[in-house]
Short mmCIF file of C-alpha atoms in Angstrom, two decimals:
data_model
loop_
_atom_site.label_atom_id
_atom_site.label_comp_id
_atom_site.label_asym_id
_atom_site.label_seq_id
_atom_site.Cartn_x
_atom_site.Cartn_y
_atom_site.Cartn_z
CA UNK A 1 61.31 128.64 -47.03
CA UNK A 2 60.71 124.98 -47.83
CA UNK A 3 57.07 125.28 -46.72
CA UNK A 4 56.61 128.32 -49.00
CA UNK A 5 58.03 126.46 -52.01
CA UNK A 6 55.86 123.46 -51.23
CA UNK A 7 52.78 125.71 -51.03
CA UNK A 8 53.58 127.38 -54.40
CA UNK A 9 54.16 123.98 -56.03
CA UNK A 10 50.86 122.68 -54.66
CA UNK A 11 48.97 125.69 -56.01
CA UNK A 12 50.51 125.26 -59.46
CA UNK A 13 49.62 121.55 -59.47
CA UNK A 14 46.04 122.24 -58.42
CA UNK A 15 45.66 124.94 -61.07
CA UNK A 16 47.00 122.52 -63.68
CA UNK A 17 44.59 119.77 -62.65
CA UNK A 18 41.59 122.08 -62.46
CA UNK A 19 42.20 123.60 -65.89
CA UNK A 20 39.27 122.52 -68.06
CA UNK A 21 39.91 120.18 -70.94
CA UNK A 22 39.98 121.98 -74.29
CA UNK A 23 36.56 121.59 -75.88
CA UNK A 24 35.25 122.08 -79.37
CA UNK A 25 31.77 123.11 -80.46
CA UNK A 26 30.00 120.41 -82.43
CA UNK A 27 28.35 123.12 -84.52
CA UNK A 28 31.78 124.41 -85.57
CA UNK A 29 32.89 120.91 -86.56
CA UNK A 30 29.61 120.46 -88.44
CA UNK A 31 30.27 123.42 -90.72
CA UNK A 32 33.77 122.20 -91.53
CA UNK A 33 32.36 118.71 -92.15
CA UNK A 34 29.77 119.95 -94.65
CA UNK A 35 32.39 121.86 -96.62
CA UNK A 36 34.70 118.84 -96.63
CA UNK A 37 31.95 116.48 -97.84
CA UNK A 38 31.14 118.88 -100.67
CA UNK A 39 34.83 118.99 -101.62
CA UNK A 40 35.02 115.19 -101.77
CA UNK A 41 31.97 115.30 -103.99
CA UNK A 42 34.04 117.02 -106.65
CA UNK A 43 35.81 113.69 -107.24
CA UNK A 44 32.81 111.35 -107.26
CA UNK A 45 29.51 112.53 -108.74
CA UNK A 46 27.61 109.95 -106.63
CA UNK A 47 29.17 110.94 -103.30
CA UNK A 48 26.91 113.87 -102.42
CA UNK A 49 23.32 112.72 -102.79
CA UNK A 50 21.74 115.97 -101.61
CA UNK A 51 22.79 119.39 -100.34
CA UNK A 52 20.51 122.20 -99.19
CA UNK A 53 22.81 124.37 -97.08
CA UNK A 54 24.23 127.84 -97.81
CA UNK A 55 25.46 128.37 -101.35
CA UNK A 56 28.61 130.04 -100.05
CA UNK A 57 29.71 126.73 -98.50
CA UNK A 58 29.98 125.08 -101.89
CA UNK A 59 33.57 124.55 -103.04
CA UNK A 60 35.15 127.47 -104.83
CA UNK A 61 38.24 125.42 -105.76
CA UNK A 62 38.37 123.55 -109.02
CA UNK A 63 38.60 119.81 -109.21
CA UNK A 64 42.20 118.68 -109.45
CA UNK A 65 43.42 116.17 -112.04
CA UNK A 66 44.12 113.63 -109.32
CA UNK A 67 42.29 112.93 -106.09
CA UNK A 68 44.09 114.64 -103.14
CA UNK A 69 43.27 111.65 -100.98
CA UNK A 70 46.01 112.18 -98.39
CA UNK A 71 44.99 115.81 -97.77
CA UNK A 72 41.30 114.99 -97.55
CA UNK A 73 41.87 112.04 -95.24
CA UNK A 74 44.00 114.22 -92.98
CA UNK A 75 41.14 116.74 -92.83
CA UNK A 76 38.75 113.98 -91.79
CA UNK A 77 41.19 112.77 -89.15
CA UNK A 78 41.34 116.29 -87.76
CA UNK A 79 37.56 116.40 -87.48
CA UNK A 80 37.57 112.98 -85.80
CA UNK A 81 40.03 114.25 -83.22
CA UNK A 82 37.90 117.32 -82.62
CA UNK A 83 34.87 115.11 -82.02
CA UNK A 84 36.79 113.49 -79.16
CA UNK A 85 37.21 116.95 -77.62
CA UNK A 86 33.49 117.73 -77.58
CA UNK A 87 32.29 118.12 -73.98
CA UNK A 88 29.23 115.85 -73.70
CA UNK A 89 28.46 116.82 -70.12
CA UNK A 90 24.79 117.71 -70.00
CA UNK A 91 24.10 116.24 -73.41
CA UNK A 92 20.62 114.80 -73.91
CA UNK A 93 20.27 111.31 -75.42
CA UNK A 94 19.41 112.98 -78.73
CA UNK A 95 22.57 115.08 -78.65
CA UNK A 96 24.62 111.98 -77.84
CA UNK A 97 23.01 110.25 -80.82
CA UNK A 98 23.98 113.22 -82.94
CA UNK A 99 27.62 112.94 -81.94
CA UNK A 100 27.67 109.16 -82.37
CA UNK A 101 26.25 109.41 -85.87
CA UNK A 102 28.64 112.26 -86.72
CA UNK A 103 31.62 110.06 -85.88
CA UNK A 104 30.27 107.17 -87.93
CA UNK A 105 29.64 109.46 -90.89
CA UNK A 106 33.26 110.64 -90.68
CA UNK A 107 34.55 107.05 -90.58
CA UNK A 108 32.46 106.26 -93.65
CA UNK A 109 33.80 109.27 -95.56
CA UNK A 110 37.39 108.28 -94.71
CA UNK A 111 36.77 104.70 -95.82
CA UNK A 112 35.22 105.82 -99.09
CA UNK A 113 38.20 108.08 -99.78
CA UNK A 114 40.54 105.17 -99.15
CA UNK A 115 38.59 103.06 -101.63
CA UNK A 116 38.62 105.87 -104.18
CA UNK A 117 42.40 106.07 -103.80
CA UNK A 118 42.88 102.35 -104.40
CA UNK A 119 42.66 100.67 -101.01
CA UNK A 120 40.85 97.32 -101.10
CA UNK A 121 38.39 96.17 -98.45
CA UNK A 122 36.37 93.00 -98.48
CA UNK A 123 32.62 93.36 -99.05
CA UNK A 124 31.87 92.76 -95.36
CA UNK A 125 34.61 95.12 -94.13
CA UNK A 126 33.40 97.87 -96.40
CA UNK A 127 29.78 97.41 -95.32
CA UNK A 128 30.77 97.63 -91.65
CA UNK A 129 32.95 100.72 -92.05
CA UNK A 130 30.65 102.65 -94.34
CA UNK A 131 27.15 101.53 -93.33
CA UNK A 132 27.73 100.47 -89.72
CA UNK A 133 26.22 97.09 -90.52
CA UNK A 134 27.22 93.44 -90.74
CA UNK A 135 25.63 91.74 -93.74
CA UNK A 136 24.29 88.21 -93.19
CA UNK A 137 25.56 85.27 -95.26
CA UNK A 138 23.32 82.81 -97.07
CA UNK A 139 24.27 79.54 -98.70
CA UNK A 140 23.27 78.39 -102.17
CA UNK A 141 21.22 75.67 -100.47
CA UNK A 142 19.07 78.36 -98.88
CA UNK A 143 18.23 79.84 -102.26
CA UNK A 144 17.73 76.40 -103.79
CA UNK A 145 15.03 75.71 -101.19
CA UNK A 146 13.22 78.92 -102.11
CA UNK A 147 13.46 78.12 -105.82
CA UNK A 148 12.00 74.70 -105.11
CA UNK A 149 8.95 76.33 -103.52
CA UNK A 150 8.64 78.64 -106.49
CA UNK A 151 8.84 75.63 -108.77
CA UNK A 152 5.74 74.24 -107.07
CA UNK A 153 3.81 77.47 -107.55
CA UNK A 154 4.73 77.65 -111.26
CA UNK A 155 4.64 74.02 -112.46
CA UNK A 156 5.64 73.08 -116.01
CA UNK A 157 8.11 71.28 -118.24
CA UNK A 158 10.29 74.25 -119.17
CA UNK A 159 13.03 75.64 -116.92
CA UNK A 160 11.95 77.59 -113.86
CA UNK A 161 13.72 80.64 -115.27
CA UNK A 162 11.60 80.45 -118.45
CA UNK A 163 8.35 79.75 -116.60
CA UNK A 164 8.93 82.57 -114.17
CA UNK A 165 9.79 85.20 -116.76
CA UNK A 166 6.92 84.17 -119.04
CA UNK A 167 4.52 84.35 -116.10
CA UNK A 168 5.54 87.82 -114.87
CA UNK A 169 5.53 89.20 -118.44
CA UNK A 170 1.73 89.28 -118.07
CA UNK A 171 2.10 91.99 -115.41
CA UNK A 172 4.22 94.56 -117.27
CA UNK A 173 2.83 98.10 -117.32
CA UNK A 174 2.54 99.28 -120.94
CA UNK A 175 4.85 102.27 -121.51
CA UNK A 176 2.02 104.49 -122.66
CA UNK A 177 0.25 103.92 -119.34
CA UNK A 178 3.27 104.30 -117.04
CA UNK A 179 2.63 107.91 -116.10
CA UNK A 180 -1.05 107.36 -115.31
CA UNK A 181 -0.29 104.33 -113.13
CA UNK A 182 2.65 105.99 -111.33
CA UNK A 183 0.94 109.32 -110.62
CA UNK A 184 -2.10 107.44 -109.26
CA UNK A 185 0.10 105.30 -107.00
CA UNK A 186 2.05 108.34 -105.77
CA UNK A 187 -1.14 110.27 -105.04
CA UNK A 188 -2.50 107.38 -102.94
CA UNK A 189 0.81 107.01 -101.11
CA UNK A 190 0.85 110.73 -100.35
CA UNK A 191 -2.75 110.65 -99.03
CA UNK A 192 -2.00 107.71 -96.75
CA UNK A 193 1.20 109.31 -95.46
CA UNK A 194 -0.37 112.70 -94.87
CA UNK A 195 -2.95 111.06 -92.62
CA UNK A 196 -0.24 110.22 -90.06
CA UNK A 197 2.68 112.57 -90.83
CA UNK A 198 2.08 116.28 -91.15
CA UNK A 199 4.00 117.13 -94.29
CA UNK A 200 5.36 120.65 -94.97
CA UNK A 201 2.72 122.73 -96.76
CA UNK A 202 4.89 123.44 -99.78
CA UNK A 203 6.26 119.90 -100.25
CA UNK A 204 6.23 118.66 -103.82
CA UNK A 205 8.12 116.68 -106.43
CA UNK A 206 8.80 116.53 -110.15
CA UNK A 207 8.49 113.12 -111.83
CA UNK A 208 10.70 112.25 -114.82
CA UNK A 209 11.19 109.12 -116.91
CA UNK A 210 14.79 108.43 -117.89
CA UNK A 211 17.02 105.83 -119.55
CA UNK A 212 20.49 104.32 -119.34
CA UNK A 213 20.75 104.09 -115.56
CA UNK A 214 21.99 101.28 -113.30
CA UNK A 215 19.04 101.78 -110.93
CA UNK A 216 15.25 101.53 -111.36
CA UNK A 217 14.29 104.71 -109.51
CA UNK A 218 16.02 107.64 -107.80
CA UNK A 219 15.06 110.60 -105.60
CA UNK A 220 17.19 113.72 -105.93
CA UNK A 221 16.17 115.82 -102.95
CA UNK A 222 16.38 119.52 -103.78
CA UNK A 223 15.81 121.05 -100.33
CA UNK A 224 12.85 123.08 -99.08
CA UNK A 225 10.72 119.92 -99.26
CA UNK A 226 11.15 119.58 -103.03
CA UNK A 227 12.30 116.43 -104.87
CA UNK A 228 13.11 115.27 -108.38
CA UNK A 229 11.98 111.65 -108.74
CA UNK A 230 13.28 109.73 -111.76
CA UNK A 231 12.03 106.38 -113.02
CA UNK A 232 14.27 104.33 -115.31
CA UNK A 233 12.34 102.81 -118.23
CA UNK A 234 15.20 100.75 -119.71
CA UNK A 235 13.68 97.49 -118.47
CA UNK A 236 10.02 96.35 -118.29
CA UNK A 237 8.29 97.80 -115.22
CA UNK A 238 5.92 95.42 -113.45
CA UNK A 239 2.70 96.48 -111.82
CA UNK A 240 3.90 96.11 -108.19
CA UNK A 241 6.75 98.52 -108.90
CA UNK A 242 4.28 101.40 -109.07
CA UNK A 243 3.49 101.19 -105.36
CA UNK A 244 7.08 100.18 -104.56
CA UNK A 245 8.59 103.24 -106.20
CA UNK A 246 5.77 105.60 -105.20
CA UNK A 247 6.45 104.79 -101.54
CA UNK A 248 10.22 104.22 -101.72
CA UNK A 249 11.12 107.36 -103.64
CA UNK A 250 8.20 109.47 -102.45
CA UNK A 251 5.75 108.79 -99.60
CA UNK A 252 6.74 107.88 -96.91
CA UNK A 253 10.21 107.12 -98.35
CA UNK A 254 13.10 109.31 -99.44
CA UNK A 255 11.08 112.49 -100.12
CA UNK A 256 9.50 112.44 -96.67
CA UNK A 257 12.70 111.28 -94.94
CA UNK A 258 14.74 114.16 -96.33
CA UNK A 259 11.98 116.71 -95.69
CA UNK A 260 11.65 115.65 -92.05
CA UNK A 261 15.44 115.71 -91.46
CA UNK A 262 15.63 119.16 -93.02
CA UNK A 263 12.72 120.46 -90.98
CA UNK A 264 13.48 118.79 -87.64
CA UNK A 265 17.29 118.81 -87.51
CA UNK A 266 18.54 121.54 -89.85
CA UNK A 267 15.84 124.21 -89.51
CA UNK A 268 14.57 123.62 -85.98
CA UNK A 269 17.82 122.54 -84.26
CA UNK A 270 20.47 124.10 -86.49
CA UNK A 271 22.36 120.83 -86.94
CA UNK A 272 23.90 121.82 -90.25
CA UNK A 273 25.68 118.50 -90.87
CA UNK A 274 22.30 117.17 -91.98
CA UNK A 275 22.14 119.73 -94.78
CA UNK A 276 24.42 117.43 -96.75
CA UNK A 277 23.75 113.77 -97.42
CA UNK A 278 26.82 111.70 -98.30
CA UNK A 279 25.44 108.68 -100.10
CA UNK A 280 28.14 106.27 -98.93
CA UNK A 281 27.40 106.57 -95.22
CA UNK A 282 25.36 105.01 -92.37
CA UNK A 283 22.57 107.45 -93.20
CA UNK A 284 21.90 105.47 -96.38
CA UNK A 285 21.06 102.25 -94.54
CA UNK A 286 18.37 104.12 -92.62
CA UNK A 287 17.21 105.94 -95.79
CA UNK A 288 16.91 102.83 -97.95
CA UNK A 289 15.70 100.56 -95.16
CA UNK A 290 12.96 102.98 -94.08
CA UNK A 291 11.97 103.63 -97.70
CA UNK A 292 11.46 99.92 -98.32
CA UNK A 293 9.74 99.34 -94.98
CA UNK A 294 7.59 102.41 -95.65
CA UNK A 295 5.87 100.45 -98.42
CA UNK A 296 4.43 98.09 -95.80
CA UNK A 297 3.58 100.98 -93.48
CA UNK A 298 1.59 102.84 -96.14
CA UNK A 299 0.05 99.74 -97.76
CA UNK A 300 -0.12 97.01 -95.11
CA UNK A 301 -0.92 93.44 -96.18
CA UNK A 302 -4.18 93.00 -98.04
CA UNK A 303 -4.67 96.76 -98.45
CA UNK A 304 -1.90 96.89 -101.01
CA UNK A 305 -3.22 93.92 -102.95
CA UNK A 306 -6.73 95.39 -102.98
CA UNK A 307 -5.48 98.77 -104.19
CA UNK A 308 -3.41 97.28 -106.97
CA UNK A 309 -6.13 94.86 -108.13
CA UNK A 310 -8.98 97.37 -107.93
CA UNK A 311 -7.20 100.52 -109.12
CA UNK A 312 -3.82 99.96 -110.75
CA UNK A 313 -4.52 96.75 -112.68
CA UNK A 314 -7.46 98.34 -114.55
CA UNK A 315 -5.45 101.53 -115.25
CA UNK A 316 -2.64 99.43 -116.72
CA UNK A 317 -5.11 97.27 -118.64
CA UNK A 318 -3.95 94.08 -116.87
CA UNK A 319 -5.97 90.92 -116.21
CA UNK A 320 -6.47 90.22 -112.51
CA UNK A 321 -7.37 86.52 -112.94
CA UNK A 322 -3.85 85.38 -112.08
CA UNK A 323 -3.19 88.09 -109.51
CA UNK A 324 -3.33 85.82 -106.47
CA UNK A 325 -0.64 83.54 -107.93
CA UNK A 326 1.37 86.61 -108.83
CA UNK A 327 1.39 87.79 -105.23
CA UNK A 328 2.51 84.35 -104.05
CA UNK A 329 5.39 84.57 -106.49
CA UNK A 330 6.29 88.09 -105.35
CA UNK A 331 6.41 86.97 -101.70
CA UNK A 332 8.96 84.26 -102.56
CA UNK A 333 10.98 86.60 -104.76
CA UNK A 334 11.21 88.96 -101.79
CA UNK A 335 12.93 86.21 -99.82
CA UNK A 336 15.26 85.55 -102.76
CA UNK A 337 16.28 89.21 -102.68
CA UNK A 338 19.36 88.40 -100.59
CA UNK A 339 20.75 86.40 -103.53
CA UNK A 340 21.73 89.76 -105.01
CA UNK A 341 23.84 90.52 -101.94
CA UNK A 342 25.67 87.21 -102.29
CA UNK A 343 26.30 87.93 -105.96
CA UNK A 344 27.68 91.37 -105.10
CA UNK A 345 29.87 89.94 -102.31
CA UNK A 346 31.42 87.29 -104.58
CA UNK A 347 31.85 89.71 -107.48
CA UNK A 348 33.36 92.59 -105.50
CA UNK A 349 35.64 90.23 -103.56
CA UNK A 350 37.01 89.03 -106.89
CA UNK A 351 35.75 85.47 -106.45
CA UNK A 352 33.70 85.53 -109.68
CA UNK A 353 33.80 87.45 -112.94
CA UNK A 354 31.13 89.82 -114.23
CA UNK A 355 29.80 87.07 -116.51
CA UNK A 356 29.69 84.59 -113.62
CA UNK A 357 27.96 87.17 -111.46
CA UNK A 358 25.33 87.71 -114.12
CA UNK A 359 24.78 83.95 -114.39
CA UNK A 360 24.35 83.75 -110.60
CA UNK A 361 21.69 86.45 -110.80
CA UNK A 362 19.97 84.63 -113.64
CA UNK A 363 19.92 81.43 -111.58
CA UNK A 364 19.03 82.65 -108.10
CA UNK A 365 17.27 85.96 -108.80
CA UNK A 366 15.78 84.71 -112.09
CA UNK A 367 16.90 87.93 -113.78
CA UNK A 368 16.92 88.18 -117.54
CA UNK A 369 20.45 88.45 -119.00
CA UNK A 370 19.85 92.16 -119.64
CA UNK A 371 18.64 92.79 -116.11
CA UNK A 372 21.48 90.74 -114.63
CA UNK A 373 24.11 92.78 -116.47
CA UNK A 374 22.39 96.00 -115.39
CA UNK A 375 22.72 94.85 -111.78
CA UNK A 376 26.44 94.19 -112.19
CA UNK A 377 26.72 97.81 -113.31
CA UNK A 378 25.01 98.78 -110.08
CA UNK A 379 27.55 96.72 -108.11
CA UNK A 380 30.39 98.50 -109.95
CA UNK A 381 28.94 101.92 -109.20
CA UNK A 382 27.62 101.48 -105.67
CA UNK A 383 29.43 98.41 -104.34
CA UNK A 384 28.26 97.18 -100.91
CA UNK A 385 25.45 99.74 -100.98
CA UNK A 386 23.18 96.85 -101.99
CA UNK A 387 22.83 95.74 -98.33
CA UNK A 388 20.87 98.88 -97.47
CA UNK A 389 17.73 97.78 -99.26
CA UNK A 390 17.09 94.37 -97.69
CA UNK A 391 19.18 94.37 -94.51
CA UNK A 392 18.17 97.98 -93.90
CA UNK A 393 14.51 97.08 -94.25
CA UNK A 394 14.82 94.13 -91.90
CA UNK A 395 16.60 96.18 -89.22
CA UNK A 396 13.99 98.97 -89.46
CA UNK A 397 11.15 96.46 -89.34
CA UNK A 398 12.56 94.71 -86.27
CA UNK A 399 13.20 98.09 -84.53
CA UNK A 400 9.64 99.33 -85.07
CA UNK A 401 8.04 95.98 -84.30
CA UNK A 402 9.98 95.66 -81.02
CA UNK A 403 8.52 98.97 -79.85
CA UNK A 404 4.96 97.92 -80.51
CA UNK A 405 4.62 99.28 -84.04
CA UNK A 406 3.01 96.16 -85.37
CA UNK A 407 0.54 95.91 -88.23
CA UNK A 408 -2.24 95.55 -85.67
CA UNK A 409 -1.37 98.99 -84.24
CA UNK A 410 -1.04 101.25 -87.30
CA UNK A 411 -1.05 104.55 -85.40
CA UNK A 412 1.78 103.38 -83.15
CA UNK A 413 3.62 102.06 -86.20
CA UNK A 414 3.42 105.43 -87.95
CA UNK A 415 4.43 107.24 -84.76
CA UNK A 416 7.64 105.21 -84.34
CA UNK A 417 8.32 105.36 -88.07
CA UNK A 418 8.11 109.18 -88.02
CA UNK A 419 10.48 109.32 -85.02
CA UNK A 420 12.96 107.16 -86.95
CA UNK A 421 12.81 109.45 -90.00
CA UNK A 422 13.18 112.61 -87.96
CA UNK A 423 16.24 111.84 -85.82
CA UNK A 424 19.85 110.59 -86.04
CA UNK A 425 20.02 106.83 -86.35
CA UNK A 426 22.48 104.23 -87.63
CA UNK A 427 22.23 100.43 -87.94
CA UNK A 428 23.66 99.90 -84.46
CA UNK A 429 21.21 102.29 -82.83
CA UNK A 430 18.36 100.13 -84.15
CA UNK A 431 19.53 97.08 -82.22
#
């Protein structure tokens, strides 16, 4: 009798141990995730940057008077728990990358909801939780050294701020020539991109000029390889911005990035979570970083300077006699770009006021008072998002360079760049 009981007990124990762990389909979680992101978007018009999934997944509920943060956060926590139940046995490296990015996107959404409901994070904490990145710190002495070099390039008796702004004023695109210059730059960027990346046959964009925005340019991806590209004309637009924005917003930047994700991940693989793009997420560091790095990929080194001097300068009616000095100045200003991050960090951490932040930008970024205040508006609206432009570019550049995608090997560079645009990546996966 005792042996029989022991045998029964052993069978029950073995059955219990051999029972497979409850698993959840990542595709099922993905659908719930998309619907949840769209619901959060009801409470922040910037939250959903693009959506090109089924219309029936869009929220049917009306926006409530107050943010239901607790309920939404609980929904995210549920999805996070389900991610832990996904059976990764047999997963390819790409599928593992999908799951890893999925979990980081969920963490970002939860963090953003907490911020929307009043929770305070430091600039660095927020950047880590939302963008999966650790922003570098620079001292004022670092920027002073760069300004000293700029002072040598632009000698004179007046303040460096005055000399700089008077000098660059010679390179403003006249408003009546903006469209000609921009459409020419975009067409060239598209031609160069199409040589290395096979774009969808029907891809296209609409270009608009707008006012009263905190940003200089924006791409609203519409799905099916279509984009709305807007250029803000509030402030003077300098000649180099034509190529910058043509590449960043268009080719091979945001327009191409979204088209490749839609084609490669949503349509070909059925990974529906990529049919929605939450702006405040790790995806944005890759999007902005690759869009800025894409400028150098499409127009490497001297090729850009030659195109601008030989094509865009004449179209804009600008004198090329001081162009070489201008490009020296631009190179230094690129290094000063991180001064904006420091201004945002101090401002958002409550260490300085808006007025003090604007003064910092006037001093270390040499912004006009109007431009400096516009940038503080950007900080208010997008917060630590500012790191995605410069840190994102540096991480993308290092990633591609480390794999042999150097300027000396353009085909390899484009190959790795396309792989980056077409697959799940976050800041940590670039290390």
